[in-house]
Amino acid sequence: MGGAGGRIRVVKGDITTLAVDAIVNAANESLLGGGGVDGAIHRAAGPGLLAECRGLYGCETGSAKATAGYRLPARWVFHAVGPVWAGGGRGEPGLLASCYRSCLALARDAGARSVAFPAISTGVYGYPIEAAAGIAVREVQGFLGTFPVPETVVFCCFSDRDREIYETLLEKTDAP
Ligand code: AR6
């Protein structure tokens, strides 16, 4: 679905199956695994991923660190730590935006041409999906408008409802 000159797509499915250069993980500060998309990525990538993560010594909320993809189709995993939703008054929007920018900068610096994002913070961490998707779309469009790499970004949604929210946002922000 359109956006930033056709460089943004929305899909519904399991991010671990996507044949993109990099997938983003919605991790926690320990970077040592968990549930949700984090659990799925570690299961699909195999034990090499956890071993590499142990050497990263965690990651601050609002930032991201890169590893290899191991058994995943993706060459890299960018482990982003989104904020826990606490009502919106504790800097959550800025921290979430910073996650997206950090991952996009990792993609640019690694030369990752395609990157897929899950809806960071909107599961266990409780960030309302409409607000989180708005931040995701704004940050990705801003970055793609500034840098040629990554060439394409995929928003990988886990439900039809989430997919519709992203598609509606992208239709609204599409250039006429
Ligand atoms: N592919 C794509 N999206 C997925 C998948 C998948 N395989 N599985 C879940 N989602 P969450 P968070 C969606 O809870 O809110 C972990 O324990 C899910 O439906 O995975 O950032 C970490 O270790 C939701 O839309 O991440 C942290 O402790 C989105 O991914 C904590 O959860 C994010 O949900 C992070 O919480």
Coordinates of N, CA and C and ligand atoms in Angstrom, one line a residue:
M1 N 0.9 -1.2 0.0 CA 0.0 0.0 0.0 C 0.9 1.2 0.0
G2 N 0.7 2.1 -0.8 CA 1.4 3.4 -1.1 C 2.2 4.0 0.0
G3 N 2.5 5.3 -0.1 CA 3.2 6.0 0.9 C 4.7 6.1 0.4
A4 N 5.2 7.3 0.6 CA 6.6 7.6 0.3 C 7.0 7.0 -1.1
G5 N 6.2 7.3 -2.1 CA 6.5 6.9 -3.4 C 6.6 5.4 -3.6
G6 N 5.7 4.7 -2.9 CA 5.6 3.2 -3.1 C 6.7 2.5 -2.3
R7 N 7.4 3.2 -1.4 CA 8.5 2.5 -0.7 C 8.0 1.9 0.7
I8 N 6.7 2.1 1.0 CA 6.1 1.5 2.2 C 5.0 0.5 1.9
R9 N 5.1 -0.6 2.5 CA 4.1 -1.7 2.3 C 3.5 -2.1 3.6
V10 N 2.3 -2.6 3.6 CA 1.7 -3.1 4.8 C 1.3 -4.6 4.5
V11 N 1.7 -5.5 5.4 CA 1.3 -6.9 5.3 C 0.8 -7.4 6.6
K12 N 0.0 -8.4 6.5 CA -0.4 -9.1 7.7 C 0.3 -10.5 7.8
G13 N 0.9 -10.8 8.9 CA 1.5 -12.1 9.0 C 2.6 -12.2 10.0
D14 N 3.4 -13.2 10.0 CA 4.4 -13.5 10.9 C 5.7 -12.9 10.4
I15 N 6.3 -12.0 11.1 CA 7.5 -11.3 10.6 C 8.7 -12.2 10.5
T16 N 8.7 -13.3 11.2 CA 9.9 -14.2 11.1 C 9.9 -14.9 9.7
T17 N 8.9 -14.8 8.9 CA 8.8 -15.5 7.6 C 9.2 -14.6 6.5
L18 N 9.4 -13.3 6.8 CA 9.6 -12.3 5.7 C 11.0 -12.3 5.1
A19 N 11.0 -12.4 3.8 CA 12.3 -12.4 3.1 C 12.7 -10.9 2.8
V20 N 13.1 -10.2 3.9 CA 13.6 -8.9 3.8 C 15.1 -8.9 4.3
D21 N 15.8 -7.8 4.1 CA 17.2 -7.7 4.6 C 17.2 -7.7 6.1
A22 N 16.3 -7.0 6.7 CA 16.3 -6.9 8.2 C 14.9 -6.9 8.7
I23 N 14.7 -7.6 9.9 CA 13.5 -7.5 10.6 C 13.8 -6.8 11.9
V24 N 12.8 -6.1 12.4 CA 12.9 -5.4 13.7 C 12.2 -6.3 14.8
N25 N 12.9 -6.4 15.9 CA 12.4 -7.1 17.1 C 11.8 -6.1 18.1
A26 N 10.7 -6.4 18.7 CA 10.2 -5.6 19.8 C 10.7 -6.2 21.1
A27 N 11.9 -5.8 21.5 CA 12.6 -6.5 22.6 C 12.4 -5.8 23.9
N28 N 13.1 -6.2 25.0 CA 13.1 -5.5 26.2 C 14.6 -5.2 26.5
E29 N 14.8 -4.4 27.6 CA 16.1 -3.8 27.8 C 17.2 -4.9 28.0
S30 N 16.8 -6.1 28.4 CA 17.8 -7.2 28.6 C 18.3 -7.7 27.3
L31 N 17.5 -7.6 26.3 CA 17.8 -8.3 24.9 C 18.0 -9.8 25.1
L32 N 17.4 -10.4 26.1 CA 17.6 -11.8 26.3 C 16.4 -12.6 26.0
G33 N 15.5 -12.1 25.2 CA 14.3 -12.8 24.8 C 13.1 -12.5 25.7
G34 N 11.9 -13.1 25.3 CA 10.7 -12.8 26.0 C 9.5 -13.5 25.2
G35 N 8.3 -12.9 25.4 CA 7.2 -13.4 24.6 C 6.9 -12.7 23.4
G36 N 5.7 -12.8 22.9 CA 5.3 -12.0 21.7 C 6.2 -12.2 20.5
V37 N 6.5 -11.1 19.8 CA 7.3 -11.2 18.6 C 8.7 -11.5 18.9
D38 N 9.2 -11.1 20.1 CA 10.5 -11.4 20.6 C 10.7 -13.0 20.7
G39 N 9.8 -13.6 21.3 CA 9.8 -15.1 21.4 C 9.8 -15.7 20.1
A40 N 9.0 -15.3 19.2 CA 8.8 -15.9 17.9 C 10.2 -15.7 17.1
I41 N 10.8 -14.6 17.2 CA 12.0 -14.3 16.5 C 13.1 -15.2 17.0
H42 N 13.2 -15.3 18.4 CA 14.3 -16.2 18.9 C 14.0 -17.7 18.6
R43 N 12.8 -18.1 18.6 CA 12.5 -19.5 18.2 C 12.9 -19.8 16.8
A44 N 12.6 -18.8 15.9 CA 12.8 -19.0 14.5 C 14.3 -18.9 14.1
A45 N 15.0 -18.0 14.8 CA 16.4 -17.8 14.5 C 17.3 -18.8 15.1
G46 N 16.9 -19.5 16.2 CA 17.7 -20.5 16.8 C 18.7 -19.9 17.9
P47 N 19.4 -20.8 18.5 CA 20.2 -20.4 19.7 C 21.3 -19.4 19.4
G48 N 21.8 -19.3 18.2 CA 22.9 -18.4 17.9 C 22.5 -17.0 18.2
L49 N 21.2 -16.7 18.0 CA 20.7 -15.3 18.2 C 20.9 -14.9 19.7
L50 N 20.4 -15.8 20.6 CA 20.5 -15.5 22.0 C 22.0 -15.3 22.4
A51 N 22.8 -16.2 21.9 CA 24.3 -16.1 22.2 C 24.8 -14.8 21.8
E52 N 24.5 -14.3 20.6 CA 25.0 -13.0 20.2 C 24.4 -11.8 21.1
C53 N 23.1 -12.0 21.4 CA 22.5 -11.0 22.2 C 23.1 -10.9 23.6
R54 N 23.6 -12.0 24.2 CA 24.2 -11.9 25.5 C 25.4 -11.0 25.5
G55 N 26.1 -10.9 24.3 CA 27.3 -10.0 24.2 C 27.0 -8.6 24.0
L56 N 25.7 -8.2 23.9 CA 25.3 -6.8 23.7 C 25.1 -6.1 25.0
Y57 N 24.9 -6.8 26.1 CA 24.7 -6.2 27.4 C 23.6 -5.2 27.4
G58 N 22.5 -5.6 26.8 CA 21.2 -4.9 26.9 C 21.2 -3.7 26.0
C59 N 20.1 -3.0 26.1 CA 19.8 -1.8 25.3 C 18.8 -0.9 26.0
E60 N 19.1 0.4 25.9 CA 18.2 1.4 26.5 C 16.9 1.5 25.8
T61 N 15.8 1.8 26.5 CA 14.5 2.1 25.9 C 14.7 3.3 25.0
G62 N 14.1 3.1 23.8 CA 14.2 4.1 22.8 C 15.3 3.9 21.8
S63 N 16.1 2.9 22.0 CA 17.2 2.6 21.1 C 17.2 1.2 20.5
A64 N 18.1 0.8 19.7 CA 18.1 -0.4 19.1 C 19.6 -0.9 18.8
K65 N 19.7 -2.2 18.8 CA 21.0 -2.8 18.4 C 20.9 -3.9 17.4
A66 N 21.9 -4.1 16.6 CA 21.8 -5.1 15.5 C 22.5 -6.4 15.8
T67 N 21.9 -7.5 15.3 CA 22.6 -8.8 15.3 C 22.4 -9.4 13.9
A68 N 23.0 -10.6 13.7 CA 22.7 -11.4 12.5 C 21.4 -12.0 12.7
G69 N 20.9 -12.6 11.6 CA 19.6 -13.2 11.6 C 19.6 -14.7 11.8
Y70 N 20.7 -15.3 11.8 CA 20.9 -16.8 12.0 C 19.9 -17.6 11.0
R71 N 19.0 -18.3 11.6 CA 18.2 -19.2 10.7 C 17.0 -18.5 10.0
L72 N 16.9 -17.2 10.3 CA 15.8 -16.4 9.7 C 16.2 -16.1 8.2
P73 N 15.1 -15.9 7.4 CA 15.4 -15.4 6.0 C 16.1 -14.1 6.0
A74 N 15.9 -13.2 7.1 CA 16.5 -11.9 7.1 C 17.9 -12.0 7.5
R75 N 18.8 -11.2 7.0 CA 20.2 -11.2 7.3 C 20.5 -10.6 8.6
W76 N 19.7 -9.6 9.0 CA 19.9 -8.9 10.3 C 18.6 -8.8 11.1
V77 N 18.8 -8.7 12.4 CA 17.7 -8.4 13.3 C 18.1 -7.1 14.0
F78 N 17.2 -6.1 14.0 CA 17.4 -4.9 14.8 C 16.5 -5.0 16.0
H79 N 17.2 -5.1 17.2 CA 16.4 -5.3 18.4 C 16.1 -3.9 19.0
A80 N 14.9 -3.5 18.9 CA 14.5 -2.2 19.4 C 13.7 -2.4 20.8
V81 N 14.0 -1.5 21.7 CA 13.3 -1.5 23.0 C 12.3 -0.3 23.0
G82 N 11.0 -0.7 22.9 CA 10.0 0.3 22.9 C 9.6 0.7 24.4
P83 N 8.9 1.8 24.6 CA 8.5 2.1 25.9 C 7.3 1.3 26.4
V84 N 7.2 1.1 27.7 CA 6.0 0.6 28.3 C 5.0 1.7 28.4
W85 N 3.8 1.5 27.9 CA 2.8 2.6 28.0 C 2.4 2.8 29.4
A86 N 2.5 4.1 29.8 CA 2.1 4.5 31.2 C 1.1 5.7 31.1
G87 N 0.3 5.7 30.1 CA -0.7 6.8 30.0 C -0.2 7.9 29.0
G88 N 1.0 7.9 28.6 CA 1.4 8.9 27.6 C 2.2 10.1 28.1
G89 N 2.2 10.2 29.4 CA 2.9 11.4 30.0 C 4.3 11.1 30.5
R90 N 4.9 10.0 30.1 CA 6.2 9.6 30.6 C 7.2 9.5 29.4
G91 N 6.9 10.4 28.4 CA 7.9 10.4 27.3 C 7.7 9.3 26.3
E92 N 6.6 8.5 26.4 CA 6.4 7.4 25.5 C 6.4 7.7 24.0
P93 N 5.8 8.8 23.6 CA 5.8 9.1 22.2 C 7.2 9.3 21.6
G94 N 8.0 10.1 22.4 CA 9.3 10.4 21.9 C 10.2 9.1 21.9
L95 N 10.0 8.3 22.9 CA 10.8 7.0 23.0 C 10.5 6.1 21.9
L96 N 9.2 6.0 21.6 CA 8.8 5.1 20.5 C 9.3 5.7 19.1
A97 N 9.2 7.0 18.9 CA 9.7 7.6 17.7 C 11.2 7.3 17.6
S98 N 11.9 7.4 18.7 CA 13.4 7.2 18.7 C 13.7 5.7 18.3
C99 N 12.9 4.8 18.7 CA 13.1 3.4 18.3 C 13.1 3.2 16.8
Y100 N 12.0 3.9 16.2 CA 11.9 3.7 14.7 C 13.1 4.4 14.0
R101 N 13.5 5.6 14.5 CA 14.7 6.3 13.9 C 16.0 5.5 14.1
S102 N 16.1 4.9 15.3 CA 17.3 4.1 15.6 C 17.4 2.9 14.6
C103 N 16.3 2.2 14.4 CA 16.3 1.0 13.5 C 16.6 1.5 12.0
L104 N 16.0 2.6 11.6 CA 16.2 3.1 10.3 C 17.6 3.5 10.0
A105 N 18.2 4.1 11.1 CA 19.6 4.4 11.0 C 20.5 3.2 10.9
L106 N 20.2 2.1 11.7 CA 20.9 0.9 11.6 C 20.8 0.3 10.2
A107 N 19.6 0.4 9.6 CA 19.4 -0.1 8.2 C 20.3 0.7 7.2
R108 N 20.2 2.0 7.3 CA 21.0 2.8 6.4 C 22.5 2.5 6.6
D109 N 23.0 2.4 7.8 CA 24.4 2.2 8.0 C 24.9 0.8 7.6
A110 N 24.0 -0.1 7.7 CA 24.3 -1.5 7.3 C 24.1 -1.7 5.8
G111 N 23.4 -0.8 5.1 CA 23.0 -1.0 3.7 C 21.9 -2.0 3.5
A112 N 21.0 -2.1 4.5 CA 19.8 -2.9 4.4 C 18.8 -2.3 3.5
R113 N 18.5 -2.9 2.4 CA 17.6 -2.2 1.5 C 16.1 -2.4 1.8
S114 N 15.8 -3.5 2.6 CA 14.4 -3.6 3.0 C 14.3 -4.0 4.5
V115 N 13.4 -3.4 5.2 CA 13.3 -3.6 6.6 C 11.8 -3.8 7.0
A116 N 11.5 -4.7 7.8 CA 10.2 -5.0 8.3 C 10.1 -4.7 9.8
F117 N 9.0 -3.9 10.1 CA 8.8 -3.5 11.5 C 7.5 -4.2 12.0
P118 N 7.5 -4.8 13.2 CA 6.3 -5.1 13.9 C 5.7 -3.8 14.6
A119 N 4.6 -3.9 15.2 CA 4.0 -2.7 15.8 C 4.6 -2.7 17.3
I120 N 5.8 -2.1 17.3 CA 6.6 -2.0 18.6 C 5.7 -1.4 19.7
S121 N 5.8 -2.0 20.9 CA 5.2 -1.6 22.1 C 3.7 -1.8 22.2
T122 N 3.1 -2.3 21.1 CA 1.6 -2.3 21.2 C 1.0 -3.7 21.7
G123 N 1.9 -4.6 22.1 CA 1.4 -5.9 22.6 C 1.5 -5.8 24.1
V124 N 2.4 -6.6 24.7 CA 2.6 -6.6 26.1 C 2.8 -5.3 26.7
Y125 N 3.5 -4.4 26.0 CA 3.8 -3.0 26.5 C 2.6 -2.1 26.5
G126 N 1.5 -2.4 25.9 CA 0.3 -1.7 26.0 C 0.1 -0.4 25.3
Y127 N 1.0 0.0 24.4 CA 0.8 1.2 23.7 C -0.4 1.2 22.8
P128 N -1.3 2.1 22.8 CA -2.5 2.1 21.9 C -2.1 2.1 20.5
I129 N -2.6 1.1 19.7 CA -2.2 0.9 18.3 C -2.3 2.1 17.4
E130 N -3.4 2.9 17.6 CA -3.6 4.0 16.6 C -2.5 5.0 16.8
A131 N -2.2 5.3 18.1 CA -1.2 6.3 18.4 C 0.2 5.8 17.9
A132 N 0.5 4.5 18.2 CA 1.8 4.0 17.9 C 2.0 3.9 16.4
A133 N 0.9 3.5 15.7 CA 1.0 3.4 14.2 C 1.2 4.8 13.6
G134 N 0.6 5.8 14.2 CA 0.8 7.2 13.7 C 2.3 7.6 13.8
I135 N 2.9 7.3 14.9 CA 4.3 7.6 15.1 C 5.2 6.8 14.1
A136 N 4.8 5.5 14.0 CA 5.6 4.7 13.1 C 5.6 5.2 11.6
V137 N 4.4 5.5 11.2 CA 4.2 6.0 9.8 C 5.0 7.4 9.6
R138 N 4.8 8.3 10.6 CA 5.4 9.6 10.5 C 7.0 9.5 10.5
E139 N 7.5 8.6 11.4 CA 9.0 8.5 11.4 C 9.5 7.8 10.1
V140 N 8.8 6.8 9.7 CA 9.3 6.1 8.5 C 9.2 7.0 7.3
Q141 N 8.1 7.7 7.1 CA 8.0 8.7 6.0 C 9.1 9.8 6.0
G142 N 9.3 10.3 7.2 CA 10.3 11.3 7.4 C 11.7 10.8 7.0
F143 N 12.0 9.6 7.4 CA 13.4 9.0 7.1 C 13.5 8.7 5.6
L144 N 12.5 8.1 5.1 CA 12.6 7.7 3.6 C 12.6 9.0 2.8
G145 N 12.0 10.1 3.3 CA 12.1 11.3 2.5 C 13.5 12.0 2.6
T146 N 14.3 11.5 3.5 CA 15.6 12.1 3.7 C 16.7 11.2 3.1
F147 N 16.6 9.9 3.3 CA 17.7 9.0 2.9 C 17.2 8.0 1.9
P148 N 18.1 7.5 1.0 CA 17.7 6.6 -0.1 C 17.7 5.1 0.5
V149 N 18.3 4.8 1.6 CA 18.4 3.5 2.2 C 17.9 3.6 3.6
P150 N 17.0 2.7 4.0 CA 16.4 1.6 3.3 C 15.5 2.1 2.1
E151 N 15.5 1.2 1.1 CA 14.6 1.5 -0.1 C 13.2 1.3 0.3
T152 N 12.9 0.2 1.0 CA 11.5 -0.2 1.3 C 11.4 -0.5 2.7
V153 N 10.2 -0.2 3.3 CA 9.9 -0.5 4.6 C 8.5 -1.3 4.6
V154 N 8.5 -2.3 5.4 CA 7.3 -3.1 5.5 C 6.7 -3.0 6.9
F155 N 5.5 -2.6 7.1 CA 4.8 -2.7 8.4 C 4.1 -4.1 8.4
C156 N 4.7 -4.9 9.3 CA 4.1 -6.3 9.4 C 3.2 -6.3 10.6
C157 N 1.9 -6.5 10.3 CA 0.8 -6.5 11.3 C 0.4 -7.9 11.6
F158 N 0.0 -8.0 12.9 CA -0.4 -9.4 13.3 C -1.9 -9.6 13.3
S159 N -2.6 -8.6 13.0 CA -4.1 -8.7 12.9 C -4.6 -7.9 11.8
D160 N -5.8 -8.2 11.4 CA -6.5 -7.4 10.3 C -6.8 -6.0 10.8
R161 N -7.1 -5.9 12.1 CA -7.4 -4.5 12.6 C -6.2 -3.6 12.5
D162 N -5.1 -4.2 12.9 CA -3.8 -3.4 12.9 C -3.5 -3.0 11.4
R163 N -3.6 -4.0 10.5 CA -3.4 -3.7 9.1 C -4.2 -2.6 8.6
E164 N -5.5 -2.6 8.9 CA -6.4 -1.5 8.5 C -6.0 -0.2 9.0
I165 N -5.5 -0.1 10.3 CA -5.1 1.1 10.9 C -3.9 1.7 10.1
Y166 N -2.9 0.9 9.8 CA -1.8 1.4 9.0 C -2.2 1.8 7.6
E167 N -3.0 1.0 7.0 CA -3.5 1.4 5.6 C -4.2 2.7 5.6
T168 N -5.1 2.9 6.6 CA -5.8 4.1 6.6 C -4.9 5.3 6.8
L169 N -3.9 5.2 7.7 CA -2.9 6.3 8.0 C -2.2 6.6 6.7
L170 N -1.8 5.5 6.0 CA -0.9 5.7 4.8 C -1.8 6.4 3.7
E171 N -3.0 6.0 3.6 CA -3.9 6.6 2.6 C -4.0 8.1 2.8
K172 N -4.2 8.4 4.1 CA -4.3 9.9 4.5 C -3.1 10.7 4.2
T173 N -1.9 10.1 4.4 CA -0.7 10.9 4.3 C -0.1 10.8 2.9
D174 N -0.7 10.0 2.0 CA -0.2 9.8 0.6 C -0.3 11.2 -0.1
A175 N 0.7 11.5 -0.8 CA 0.7 12.7 -1.7 C -0.4 12.5 -2.7
P176 N -1.2 13.6 -3.1 CA -2.3 13.5 -4.0 C -1.8 13.1 -5.4
Ligands
AR6_1 N1 5.1 -11.3 13.7 C1 4.6 -10.0 13.7 N2 4.1 -9.4 14.8 C2 3.9 -10.1 15.9 C3 4.3 -11.5 16.0 C4 4.9 -12.0 14.9 N3 5.4 -13.3 14.9 N4 4.0 -11.9 17.3 C5 3.4 -10.9 17.9 N5 3.3 -9.8 17.1 P1 4.8 -7.6 21.7 P2 5.8 -5.2 22.9 C6 2.8 -8.4 17.3 O1 4.1 -8.0 22.9 O2 4.5 -4.7 23.2 C7 8.2 -9.3 24.9 O3 8.1 -10.2 25.9 C8 1.8 -8.2 18.4 O4 0.5 -8.7 18.1 O5 5.6 -8.7 21.0 O6 6.9 -4.2 22.3 C9 9.6 -8.6 24.9 O7 10.6 -9.4 25.4 C10 1.9 -6.7 18.6 O8 1.1 -6.1 17.6 O9 5.9 -6.5 22.0 C11 9.3 -7.5 25.8 O10 9.4 -7.8 27.1 C12 3.4 -6.4 18.3 O11 3.9 -7.6 17.7 C13 7.8 -7.1 25.5 O12 7.2 -8.3 25.0 C14 4.2 -6.1 19.5 O13 3.8 -6.9 20.6 C15 7.7 -6.1 24.4 O14 6.4 -5.7 24.3

